């Protein structure tokens, strides 16, 4: 006997179930979908109009400029300035003013508007690239302590005493001690560098122009910092008037007497706290001669065999090669030529960031002092302005190395 039963459902029941399911799942028609999309678009357009009074095409230009690579953006700005392209200049100036405005909110940079004197102010990324490259090209900018200021003068403080522990008995009063400081006010010196390029260079190498400009300004800035710290007649460590404040190490009557022993003697003349972060600073040609020193017994090179990758160092202490310091062939009697010390003990007071402008009219002088008329000679010029002054915070952190009587 079978337990299977057949249940038959007539057509009326199936139709009733299908109708009920269709009612619960409403499928919009094509006409309904089109109507809804139109309503959405209308609301979006109204919202955009009320949020900004700018013309749509101007908003698109600004958005497009912000997305460009920094090299293209800078090149387009310079070309617009040269070609008097008002629309492109408005686009570039709007971007730059906005970018610098965001920086000015934190009181970090003081710049004039892009319309000042009809000059072009490069955007912040140009200055940032110069800052980065300065550390690549220079020694002082990388190792000295950079202090930013928004003033044209600074008060230089230096400690004049030290505190010490005093032996005492229980419940015995001990006199307090306090630190005292000597102070002096120094004005930040103003320096200007001007870079001139012809319009052909601008048009033929738009992207390279950004790198060329940033590289040249960065090199000049790094060189200035190195000169101020090492060789400047007013502040440099190697300047006689300044060098009298530091320990000295003579190598003998001539530079040919300079050897690793002299360098190590200089190292241990500075305070121990400065030795930990101390380095030797000298011109590449001076290190080259020292590098060729040979061992007396084996005749091999003291600082590593030729052909090997040798990091300049003496007694395990790094040697920094500084192009602005005296070359080997120019070092005579009684001449300071190298330094050992901790460069972080020198503060470079710099007025905010580098200020730059681009001009396509006016007259500037070349390296030889001759006039260059930017209009008649179809050229443009970039002017970079910098204010800074160095300060040594601890005289015991340096030893000056030289020939004869070192001062």
mmCIF file of C-alpha atoms in Angstrom:
data_model
loop_
_atom_site.group_PDB
_atom_site.id
_atom_site.type_symbol
_atom_site.label_atom_id
_atom_site.label_comp_id
_atom_site.label_asym_id
_atom_site.label_seq_id
_atom_site.Cartn_x
_atom_site.Cartn_y
_atom_site.Cartn_z
ATOM 1 C CA UNK A 1 0.000 0.000 0.000
ATOM 2 C CA UNK A 2 1.493 3.365 -0.973
ATOM 3 C CA UNK A 3 1.640 6.412 1.460
ATOM 4 C CA UNK A 4 2.160 8.940 -1.362
ATOM 5 C CA UNK A 5 -0.743 11.335 -1.969
ATOM 6 C CA UNK A 6 -1.094 13.647 -4.940
ATOM 7 C CA UNK A 7 -2.353 17.158 -4.175
ATOM 8 C CA UNK A 8 -3.661 19.104 -7.102
ATOM 9 C CA UNK A 9 -3.787 22.975 -7.120
ATOM 10 C CA UNK A 10 -6.031 24.452 -9.683
ATOM 11 C CA UNK A 11 -5.128 27.408 -11.921
ATOM 12 C CA UNK A 12 -7.223 29.914 -9.958
ATOM 13 C CA UNK A 13 -5.193 29.355 -6.796
ATOM 14 C CA UNK A 14 -1.823 29.798 -8.624
ATOM 15 C CA UNK A 15 -3.011 33.039 -10.231
ATOM 16 C CA UNK A 16 -4.175 34.425 -6.861
ATOM 17 C CA UNK A 17 -0.774 33.702 -5.208
ATOM 18 C CA UNK A 18 1.189 35.317 -8.069
ATOM 19 C CA UNK A 19 -0.983 38.433 -7.963
ATOM 20 C CA UNK A 20 -0.394 38.817 -4.207
ATOM 21 C CA UNK A 21 3.415 38.482 -4.632
ATOM 22 C CA UNK A 22 3.474 41.105 -7.385
ATOM 23 C CA UNK A 23 1.648 43.575 -5.175
ATOM 24 C CA UNK A 24 4.303 43.210 -2.393
ATOM 25 C CA UNK A 25 7.255 43.789 -4.796
ATOM 26 C CA UNK A 26 6.677 47.071 -6.614
ATOM 27 C CA UNK A 27 8.896 47.365 -9.718
ATOM 28 C CA UNK A 28 9.245 51.008 -10.960
ATOM 29 C CA UNK A 29 8.708 51.680 -14.603
ATOM 30 C CA UNK A 30 11.310 53.303 -16.871
ATOM 31 C CA UNK A 31 9.315 56.529 -16.761
ATOM 32 C CA UNK A 32 9.414 56.561 -12.937
ATOM 33 C CA UNK A 33 13.195 56.076 -12.916
ATOM 34 C CA UNK A 34 13.758 58.962 -15.358
ATOM 35 C CA UNK A 35 11.580 61.274 -13.257
ATOM 36 C CA UNK A 36 13.502 60.486 -10.068
ATOM 37 C CA UNK A 37 16.895 61.119 -11.745
ATOM 38 C CA UNK A 38 15.737 64.488 -13.066
ATOM 39 C CA UNK A 39 14.661 65.545 -9.583
ATOM 40 C CA UNK A 40 18.059 64.546 -8.141
ATOM 41 C CA UNK A 41 20.002 66.508 -10.773
ATOM 42 C CA UNK A 42 17.870 69.597 -10.232
ATOM 43 C CA UNK A 43 18.529 69.532 -6.494
ATOM 44 C CA UNK A 44 22.307 69.142 -7.024
ATOM 45 C CA UNK A 45 22.522 72.100 -9.424
ATOM 46 C CA UNK A 46 20.590 74.334 -7.039
ATOM 47 C CA UNK A 47 22.884 73.339 -4.186
ATOM 48 C CA UNK A 48 26.047 74.190 -6.194
ATOM 49 C CA UNK A 49 24.685 77.586 -7.185
ATOM 50 C CA UNK A 50 23.830 78.574 -3.637
ATOM 51 C CA UNK A 51 27.119 77.355 -2.148
ATOM 52 C CA UNK A 52 29.410 79.461 -4.380
ATOM 53 C CA UNK A 53 29.011 82.691 -6.298
ATOM 54 C CA UNK A 54 31.955 81.865 -8.590
ATOM 55 C CA UNK A 55 31.478 80.947 -12.188
ATOM 56 C CA UNK A 56 31.547 77.154 -12.740
ATOM 57 C CA UNK A 57 34.415 77.418 -15.221
ATOM 58 C CA UNK A 58 36.571 79.370 -12.714
ATOM 59 C CA UNK A 59 35.948 76.767 -10.026
ATOM 60 C CA UNK A 60 37.032 74.041 -12.422
ATOM 61 C CA UNK A 61 40.241 75.930 -13.259
ATOM 62 C CA UNK A 62 41.197 76.192 -9.595
ATOM 63 C CA UNK A 63 40.498 72.554 -8.949
ATOM 64 C CA UNK A 64 42.546 71.617 -11.999
ATOM 65 C CA UNK A 65 45.521 73.757 -10.911
ATOM 66 C CA UNK A 66 45.610 72.132 -7.486
ATOM 67 C CA UNK A 67 45.909 68.676 -9.041
ATOM 68 C CA UNK A 68 48.867 69.549 -11.299
ATOM 69 C CA UNK A 69 52.394 68.388 -10.390
ATOM 70 C CA UNK A 70 54.420 71.181 -8.773
ATOM 71 C CA UNK A 71 56.808 71.369 -11.755
ATOM 72 C CA UNK A 72 53.994 71.884 -14.289
ATOM 73 C CA UNK A 73 52.190 74.327 -11.999
ATOM 74 C CA UNK A 74 55.306 76.490 -11.593
ATOM 75 C CA UNK A 75 56.072 76.415 -15.325
ATOM 76 C CA UNK A 76 52.504 77.380 -16.263
ATOM 77 C CA UNK A 77 52.641 80.300 -13.834
ATOM 78 C CA UNK A 78 55.891 81.618 -15.289
ATOM 79 C CA UNK A 79 54.677 81.201 -18.876
ATOM 80 C CA UNK A 80 51.418 82.978 -18.071
ATOM 81 C CA UNK A 81 53.377 85.852 -16.554
ATOM 82 C CA UNK A 82 55.610 86.121 -19.627
ATOM 83 C CA UNK A 83 52.748 85.889 -22.127
ATOM 84 C CA UNK A 84 50.443 88.201 -20.158
ATOM 85 C CA UNK A 85 47.777 85.478 -20.097
ATOM 86 C CA UNK A 86 45.233 87.098 -17.766
ATOM 87 C CA UNK A 87 42.990 84.056 -17.377
ATOM 88 C CA UNK A 88 45.844 81.690 -16.554
ATOM 89 C CA UNK A 89 47.414 84.257 -14.215
ATOM 90 C CA UNK A 90 44.110 84.596 -12.357
ATOM 91 C CA UNK A 91 43.985 80.824 -12.004
ATOM 92 C CA UNK A 92 47.571 80.597 -10.733
ATOM 93 C CA UNK A 93 47.259 83.568 -8.365
ATOM 94 C CA UNK A 94 44.050 82.176 -6.886
ATOM 95 C CA UNK A 95 45.790 78.897 -6.132
ATOM 96 C CA UNK A 96 48.927 80.549 -4.688
ATOM 97 C CA UNK A 97 47.011 83.009 -2.502
ATOM 98 C CA UNK A 98 44.952 80.165 -1.107
ATOM 99 C CA UNK A 99 48.004 77.987 -0.480
ATOM 100 C CA UNK A 100 49.979 80.745 1.257
ATOM 101 C CA UNK A 101 46.856 81.799 3.143
ATOM 102 C CA UNK A 102 46.658 78.378 4.753
ATOM 103 C CA UNK A 103 50.294 78.691 5.838
ATOM 104 C CA UNK A 104 49.810 82.250 7.124
ATOM 105 C CA UNK A 105 47.049 81.038 9.446
ATOM 106 C CA UNK A 106 49.771 79.413 11.541
ATOM 107 C CA UNK A 107 51.948 82.578 11.306
ATOM 108 C CA UNK A 108 54.664 80.611 9.547
ATOM 109 C CA UNK A 109 55.400 82.733 6.518
ATOM 110 C CA UNK A 110 55.058 86.373 5.652
ATOM 111 C CA UNK A 111 54.553 86.994 1.949
ATOM 112 C CA UNK A 112 53.099 89.747 -0.155
ATOM 113 C CA UNK A 113 50.251 89.195 -2.587
ATOM 114 C CA UNK A 114 50.886 87.894 -6.057
ATOM 115 C CA UNK A 115 49.808 91.184 -7.587
ATOM 116 C CA UNK A 116 52.498 93.210 -5.790
ATOM 117 C CA UNK A 117 54.562 94.979 -8.428
ATOM 118 C CA UNK A 118 53.176 92.700 -11.122
ATOM 119 C CA UNK A 119 55.460 89.927 -9.878
ATOM 120 C CA UNK A 120 54.738 86.251 -9.610
ATOM 121 C CA UNK A 121 55.034 84.585 -6.186
ATOM 122 C CA UNK A 122 55.876 80.861 -6.502
ATOM 123 C CA UNK A 123 53.622 78.499 -4.572
ATOM 124 C CA UNK A 124 54.683 76.948 -1.218
ATOM 125 C CA UNK A 125 55.884 73.720 -2.837
ATOM 126 C CA UNK A 126 58.653 75.634 -4.616
ATOM 127 C CA UNK A 127 59.942 76.987 -1.294
ATOM 128 C CA UNK A 128 59.548 73.556 0.322
ATOM 129 C CA UNK A 129 61.671 71.990 -2.424
ATOM 130 C CA UNK A 130 64.363 74.649 -1.918
ATOM 131 C CA UNK A 131 64.333 73.888 1.827
ATOM 132 C CA UNK A 132 64.786 70.169 1.168
ATOM 133 C CA UNK A 133 67.585 70.637 -1.365
ATOM 134 C CA UNK A 134 69.427 73.087 0.905
ATOM 135 C CA UNK A 135 70.053 70.276 3.375
ATOM 136 C CA UNK A 136 71.294 68.067 0.528
ATOM 137 C CA UNK A 137 73.808 70.638 -0.692
ATOM 138 C CA UNK A 138 74.962 72.224 2.572
ATOM 139 C CA UNK A 139 76.543 71.201 5.854
ATOM 140 C CA UNK A 140 75.523 74.035 8.181
ATOM 141 C CA UNK A 141 71.849 73.860 7.218
ATOM 142 C CA UNK A 142 71.849 70.127 7.980
ATOM 143 C CA UNK A 143 73.798 70.105 11.239
ATOM 144 C CA UNK A 144 73.359 73.548 12.814
ATOM 145 C CA UNK A 145 70.254 74.407 14.829
ATOM 146 C CA UNK A 146 67.850 76.424 12.653
ATOM 147 C CA UNK A 147 65.677 78.800 14.646
ATOM 148 C CA UNK A 148 62.763 80.436 12.839
ATOM 149 C CA UNK A 149 61.723 83.954 13.780
ATOM 150 C CA UNK A 150 59.272 86.538 12.464
ATOM 151 C CA UNK A 151 61.408 89.507 13.533
ATOM 152 C CA UNK A 152 64.192 91.532 11.949
ATOM 153 C CA UNK A 153 66.373 91.293 15.078
ATOM 154 C CA UNK A 154 66.874 88.718 17.832
ATOM 155 C CA UNK A 155 68.238 88.753 21.373
ATOM 156 C CA UNK A 156 71.164 86.358 21.663
ATOM 157 C CA UNK A 157 71.464 84.761 25.102
ATOM 158 C CA UNK A 158 74.537 82.903 26.345
ATOM 159 C CA UNK A 159 75.106 81.382 29.764
ATOM 160 C CA UNK A 160 77.722 83.047 31.985
ATOM 161 C CA UNK A 161 77.836 80.606 34.906
ATOM 162 C CA UNK A 162 77.147 77.053 36.026
ATOM 163 C CA UNK A 163 75.443 75.584 39.105
ATOM 164 C CA UNK A 164 77.097 72.985 41.326
ATOM 165 C CA UNK A 165 76.215 70.646 44.176
ATOM 166 C CA UNK A 166 77.317 71.636 47.696
ATOM 167 C CA UNK A 167 77.979 69.150 50.477
ATOM 168 C CA UNK A 168 75.705 69.710 53.446
ATOM 169 C CA UNK A 169 74.560 68.161 56.734
ATOM 170 C CA UNK A 170 71.047 67.178 57.690
ATOM 171 C CA UNK A 171 68.667 70.107 58.355
ATOM 172 C CA UNK A 172 71.298 72.619 57.173
ATOM 173 C CA UNK A 173 70.287 75.459 54.873
ATOM 174 C CA UNK A 174 72.195 75.804 51.617
ATOM 175 C CA UNK A 175 72.320 78.967 49.551
ATOM 176 C CA UNK A 176 70.401 78.749 46.262
ATOM 177 C CA UNK A 177 72.094 79.261 42.938
ATOM 178 C CA UNK A 178 70.692 80.697 39.743
ATOM 179 C CA UNK A 179 71.755 80.747 36.166
ATOM 180 C CA UNK A 180 72.806 84.070 34.703
ATOM 181 C CA UNK A 181 72.876 85.030 31.039
ATOM 182 C CA UNK A 182 74.624 87.587 28.943
ATOM 183 C CA UNK A 183 72.497 89.050 26.182
ATOM 184 C CA UNK A 184 73.114 90.937 22.980
ATOM 185 C CA UNK A 185 70.726 92.103 20.304
ATOM 186 C CA UNK A 186 71.666 91.241 16.725
ATOM 187 C CA UNK A 187 69.936 92.378 13.561
ATOM 188 C CA UNK A 188 69.240 89.727 10.944
ATOM 189 C CA UNK A 189 71.288 90.489 7.852
ATOM 190 C CA UNK A 190 69.475 90.632 4.507
ATOM 191 C CA UNK A 191 70.716 88.622 1.533
ATOM 192 C CA UNK A 192 69.383 88.578 -2.039
ATOM 193 C CA UNK A 193 70.059 86.146 -4.884
ATOM 194 C CA UNK A 194 68.769 86.737 -8.416
ATOM 195 C CA UNK A 195 68.445 84.022 -11.047
ATOM 196 C CA UNK A 196 67.984 85.077 -14.704
ATOM 197 C CA UNK A 197 66.701 82.814 -17.499
ATOM 198 C CA UNK A 198 65.740 83.543 -21.096
ATOM 199 C CA UNK A 199 62.196 82.912 -22.267
ATOM 200 C CA UNK A 200 63.490 80.261 -24.709
ATOM 201 C CA UNK A 201 64.729 78.176 -21.781
ATOM 202 C CA UNK A 202 61.373 78.571 -20.077
ATOM 203 C CA UNK A 203 59.412 77.415 -23.111
ATOM 204 C CA UNK A 204 61.759 74.603 -24.153
ATOM 205 C CA UNK A 205 62.113 72.940 -20.748
ATOM 206 C CA UNK A 206 59.040 73.629 -18.655
ATOM 207 C CA UNK A 207 59.482 70.739 -16.228
ATOM 208 C CA UNK A 208 63.278 70.987 -15.980
ATOM 209 C CA UNK A 209 62.946 74.696 -15.266
ATOM 210 C CA UNK A 210 61.403 73.927 -11.864
ATOM 211 C CA UNK A 211 64.328 71.674 -10.933
ATOM 212 C CA UNK A 212 66.894 74.117 -12.341
ATOM 213 C CA UNK A 213 65.448 77.023 -10.369
ATOM 214 C CA UNK A 214 65.065 75.130 -7.104
ATOM 215 C CA UNK A 215 68.526 73.578 -7.419
ATOM 216 C CA UNK A 216 70.264 76.894 -8.052
ATOM 217 C CA UNK A 217 68.458 78.753 -5.264
ATOM 218 C CA UNK A 218 69.058 75.855 -2.858
ATOM 219 C CA UNK A 219 72.777 75.717 -3.698
ATOM 220 C CA UNK A 220 73.126 79.451 -3.138
ATOM 221 C CA UNK A 221 71.235 79.224 0.159
ATOM 222 C CA UNK A 222 73.306 76.273 1.391
ATOM 223 C CA UNK A 223 76.546 78.070 0.413
ATOM 224 C CA UNK A 224 75.458 81.198 2.309
ATOM 225 C CA UNK A 225 74.756 79.207 5.485
ATOM 226 C CA UNK A 226 78.149 77.461 5.232
ATOM 227 C CA UNK A 227 79.939 80.774 4.715
ATOM 228 C CA UNK A 228 78.207 82.372 7.692
ATOM 229 C CA UNK A 229 79.182 79.490 9.978
ATOM 230 C CA UNK A 230 82.756 78.857 8.790
ATOM 231 C CA UNK A 231 84.332 81.717 6.807
ATOM 232 C CA UNK A 232 82.274 84.916 7.173
ATOM 233 C CA UNK A 233 84.418 87.876 8.283
ATOM 234 C CA UNK A 234 81.995 88.715 11.103
ATOM 235 C CA UNK A 235 80.689 85.340 12.282
ATOM 236 C CA UNK A 236 82.776 82.518 10.774
ATOM 237 C CA UNK A 237 84.550 80.013 13.032
ATOM 238 C CA UNK A 238 87.767 80.416 11.002
ATOM 239 C CA UNK A 239 87.799 84.213 11.270
ATOM 240 C CA UNK A 240 90.632 85.386 13.575
ATOM 241 C CA UNK A 241 88.461 87.741 15.624
ATOM 242 C CA UNK A 242 85.969 84.938 16.228
ATOM 243 C CA UNK A 243 88.495 82.109 16.470
ATOM 244 C CA UNK A 244 90.153 83.633 19.536
ATOM 245 C CA UNK A 245 87.139 82.481 21.553
ATOM 246 C CA UNK A 246 87.820 78.786 20.903
ATOM 247 C CA UNK A 247 90.443 76.161 21.624
ATOM 248 C CA UNK A 248 93.128 75.860 18.947
ATOM 249 C CA UNK A 249 95.393 73.134 17.543
ATOM 250 C CA UNK A 250 98.444 73.951 15.443
ATOM 251 C CA UNK A 251 99.743 71.388 12.951
ATOM 252 C CA UNK A 252 103.134 73.075 12.575
ATOM 253 C CA UNK A 253 104.420 75.763 10.252
ATOM 254 C CA UNK A 254 102.913 74.341 7.060
ATOM 255 C CA UNK A 255 99.834 72.433 5.954
ATOM 256 C CA UNK A 256 102.110 69.578 4.880
ATOM 257 C CA UNK A 257 102.631 68.801 8.584
ATOM 258 C CA UNK A 258 98.937 68.033 9.107
ATOM 259 C CA UNK A 259 98.304 64.429 10.142
ATOM 260 C CA UNK A 260 95.779 62.307 12.002
ATOM 261 C CA UNK A 261 97.519 62.991 15.332
ATOM 262 C CA UNK A 262 96.778 66.715 15.002
ATOM 263 C CA UNK A 263 93.140 65.958 14.264
ATOM 264 C CA UNK A 264 92.796 63.690 17.313
ATOM 265 C CA UNK A 265 94.486 66.263 19.546
ATOM 266 C CA UNK A 266 91.909 68.806 18.425
ATOM 267 C CA UNK A 267 89.114 66.350 19.118
ATOM 268 C CA UNK A 268 90.032 65.973 22.788
ATOM 269 C CA UNK A 269 90.418 69.696 23.405
ATOM 270 C CA UNK A 270 86.689 70.362 23.285
ATOM 271 C CA UNK A 271 84.302 69.653 26.140
ATOM 272 C CA UNK A 272 83.299 66.003 26.451
ATOM 273 C CA UNK A 273 79.627 66.850 25.907
ATOM 274 C CA UNK A 274 80.532 68.272 22.492
ATOM 275 C CA UNK A 275 82.777 65.339 21.583
ATOM 276 C CA UNK A 276 79.837 62.917 21.450
ATOM 277 C CA UNK A 277 78.231 64.733 18.522
ATOM 278 C CA UNK A 278 81.418 66.332 17.219
ATOM 279 C CA UNK A 279 82.678 66.143 13.635
ATOM 280 C CA UNK A 280 85.655 67.341 11.643
ATOM 281 C CA UNK A 281 85.016 70.007 9.005
ATOM 282 C CA UNK A 282 87.491 70.662 6.190
ATOM 283 C CA UNK A 283 87.772 71.289 2.454
ATOM 284 C CA UNK A 284 87.705 68.172 0.209
ATOM 285 C CA UNK A 285 91.279 68.838 -0.955
ATOM 286 C CA UNK A 286 92.550 68.842 2.637
ATOM 287 C CA UNK A 287 90.861 65.519 3.328
ATOM 288 C CA UNK A 288 92.238 64.137 0.056
ATOM 289 C CA UNK A 289 95.833 64.753 1.187
ATOM 290 C CA UNK A 290 95.118 63.315 4.633
ATOM 291 C CA UNK A 291 93.385 60.340 3.005
ATOM 292 C CA UNK A 292 96.630 59.510 1.206
ATOM 293 C CA UNK A 293 98.543 59.079 4.454
ATOM 294 C CA UNK A 294 100.349 55.721 4.465
ATOM 295 C CA UNK A 295 101.368 53.449 7.303
ATOM 296 C CA UNK A 296 105.087 53.524 8.041
ATOM 297 C CA UNK A 297 105.518 49.747 8.220
ATOM 298 C CA UNK A 298 103.237 48.304 5.533
ATOM 299 C CA UNK A 299 102.982 51.302 3.227
ATOM 300 C CA UNK A 300 99.210 50.808 3.024
ATOM 301 C CA UNK A 301 96.754 53.646 3.222
ATOM 302 C CA UNK A 302 95.940 54.592 6.813
ATOM 303 C CA UNK A 303 92.278 55.303 6.100
ATOM 304 C CA UNK A 304 91.517 52.270 3.950
ATOM 305 C CA UNK A 305 92.790 50.804 0.674
ATOM 306 C CA UNK A 306 92.321 52.612 -2.624
ATOM 307 C CA UNK A 307 89.304 51.366 -4.537
ATOM 308 C CA UNK A 308 87.233 50.693 -1.441
ATOM 309 C CA UNK A 309 84.294 52.818 -0.433
ATOM 310 C CA UNK A 310 85.726 54.923 2.371
ATOM 311 C CA UNK A 311 83.456 57.136 4.452
ATOM 312 C CA UNK A 312 85.577 60.125 5.532
ATOM 313 C CA UNK A 313 86.389 59.679 9.220
ATOM 314 C CA UNK A 314 89.256 60.153 11.653
ATOM 315 C CA UNK A 315 89.452 57.991 14.764
ATOM 316 C CA UNK A 316 85.901 56.838 14.053
ATOM 317 C CA UNK A 317 84.622 60.434 13.930
ATOM 318 C CA UNK A 318 82.907 61.639 10.709
ATOM 319 C CA UNK A 319 84.625 64.168 8.474
ATOM 320 C CA UNK A 320 82.301 66.666 6.744
ATOM 321 C CA UNK A 321 83.597 68.084 3.459
ATOM 322 C CA UNK A 322 82.831 71.811 3.173
ATOM 323 C CA UNK A 323 83.462 73.530 -0.163
ATOM 324 C CA UNK A 324 83.677 77.068 1.266
ATOM 325 C CA UNK A 325 86.588 76.246 3.612
ATOM 326 C CA UNK A 326 90.223 76.926 2.537
ATOM 327 C CA UNK A 327 91.616 74.701 -0.200
ATOM 328 C CA UNK A 328 94.831 72.797 0.459
ATOM 329 C CA UNK A 329 96.923 74.864 -1.976
ATOM 330 C CA UNK A 330 95.743 78.176 -0.521
ATOM 331 C CA UNK A 331 96.681 77.431 3.097
ATOM 332 C CA UNK A 332 99.760 79.410 4.142
ATOM 333 C CA UNK A 333 101.409 80.158 7.471
ATOM 334 C CA UNK A 334 99.265 81.116 10.474
ATOM 335 C CA UNK A 335 96.111 80.087 8.658
ATOM 336 C CA UNK A 336 93.071 78.354 10.198
ATOM 337 C CA UNK A 337 91.725 75.723 7.812
ATOM 338 C CA UNK A 338 89.670 73.098 9.707
ATOM 339 C CA UNK A 339 87.325 72.759 12.660
ATOM 340 C CA UNK A 340 86.342 70.057 15.106
ATOM 341 C CA UNK A 341 83.144 70.508 17.081
ATOM 342 C CA UNK A 342 79.426 70.045 17.518
ATOM 343 C CA UNK A 343 77.692 72.218 14.936
ATOM 344 C CA UNK A 344 74.327 71.872 16.693
ATOM 345 C CA UNK A 345 75.737 74.359 19.253
ATOM 346 C CA UNK A 346 75.447 77.039 16.570
ATOM 347 C CA UNK A 347 72.049 78.584 16.007
ATOM 348 C CA UNK A 348 71.111 80.042 12.644
ATOM 349 C CA UNK A 349 68.365 82.579 13.237
ATOM 350 C CA UNK A 350 66.360 82.672 9.999
ATOM 351 C CA UNK A 351 63.393 84.935 9.350
ATOM 352 C CA UNK A 352 60.715 82.412 8.488
ATOM 353 C CA UNK A 353 61.027 80.907 5.032
ATOM 354 C CA UNK A 354 62.643 82.021 1.842
ATOM 355 C CA UNK A 355 60.757 84.805 0.055
ATOM 356 C CA UNK A 356 60.726 84.494 -3.739
ATOM 357 C CA UNK A 357 59.283 86.455 -6.654
ATOM 358 C CA UNK A 358 59.451 86.165 -10.426
ATOM 359 C CA UNK A 359 59.744 89.267 -12.640
ATOM 360 C CA UNK A 360 59.532 89.698 -16.404
ATOM 361 C CA UNK A 361 60.251 93.428 -16.522
ATOM 362 C CA UNK A 362 62.906 95.718 -15.074
ATOM 363 C CA UNK A 363 66.702 95.746 -15.034
ATOM 364 C CA UNK A 364 68.966 93.429 -13.046
ATOM 365 C CA UNK A 365 72.741 93.069 -12.929
ATOM 366 C CA UNK A 366 74.610 89.916 -13.903
ATOM 367 C CA UNK A 367 77.553 88.420 -11.988
ATOM 368 C CA UNK A 368 79.930 90.862 -13.697
ATOM 369 C CA UNK A 369 77.857 93.919 -12.812
ATOM 370 C CA UNK A 370 76.441 94.490 -16.313
ATOM 371 C CA UNK A 371 72.779 95.444 -16.724
ATOM 372 C CA UNK A 372 70.246 92.935 -18.069
ATOM 373 C CA UNK A 373 67.010 94.469 -19.354
ATOM 374 C CA UNK A 374 64.386 91.761 -18.931
ATOM 375 C CA UNK A 375 62.063 93.277 -21.548
ATOM 376 C CA UNK A 376 64.523 94.005 -24.361
ATOM 377 C CA UNK A 377 66.527 90.829 -23.734
ATOM 378 C CA UNK A 378 63.420 88.625 -23.531
ATOM 379 C CA UNK A 379 64.262 87.196 -20.104
ATOM 380 C CA UNK A 380 62.784 86.706 -16.657
ATOM 381 C CA UNK A 381 64.361 86.849 -13.217
ATOM 382 C CA UNK A 382 63.676 85.130 -9.941
ATOM 383 C CA UNK A 383 64.601 87.064 -6.800
ATOM 384 C CA UNK A 384 65.096 85.169 -3.547
ATOM 385 C CA UNK A 385 65.335 87.136 -0.294
ATOM 386 C CA UNK A 386 66.667 85.724 2.967
ATOM 387 C CA UNK A 387 67.318 87.238 6.410
ATOM 388 C CA UNK A 388 69.510 85.402 8.915
ATOM 389 C CA UNK A 389 72.285 85.674 11.507
ATOM 390 C CA UNK A 390 74.349 82.892 13.190
ATOM 391 C CA UNK A 391 75.092 82.590 16.914
ATOM 392 C CA UNK A 392 77.470 80.281 18.788
ATOM 393 C CA UNK A 393 75.840 79.152 22.028
ATOM 394 C CA UNK A 394 78.849 77.327 23.534
ATOM 395 C CA UNK A 395 82.454 78.313 22.774
ATOM 396 C CA UNK A 396 83.816 75.140 24.398
ATOM 397 C CA UNK A 397 82.229 73.034 21.669
ATOM 398 C CA UNK A 398 84.841 73.932 19.010
ATOM 399 C CA UNK A 399 88.548 73.609 18.318
ATOM 400 C CA UNK A 400 90.129 75.487 15.408
ATOM 401 C CA UNK A 401 92.910 73.677 13.484
ATOM 402 C CA UNK A 402 95.511 75.699 11.624
ATOM 403 C CA UNK A 403 99.147 76.296 10.739
ATOM 404 C CA UNK A 404 101.624 78.217 12.881
ATOM 405 C CA UNK A 405 99.956 80.538 15.364
ATOM 406 C CA UNK A 406 96.261 79.749 15.152
ATOM 407 C CA UNK A 407 93.858 82.546 16.034
#
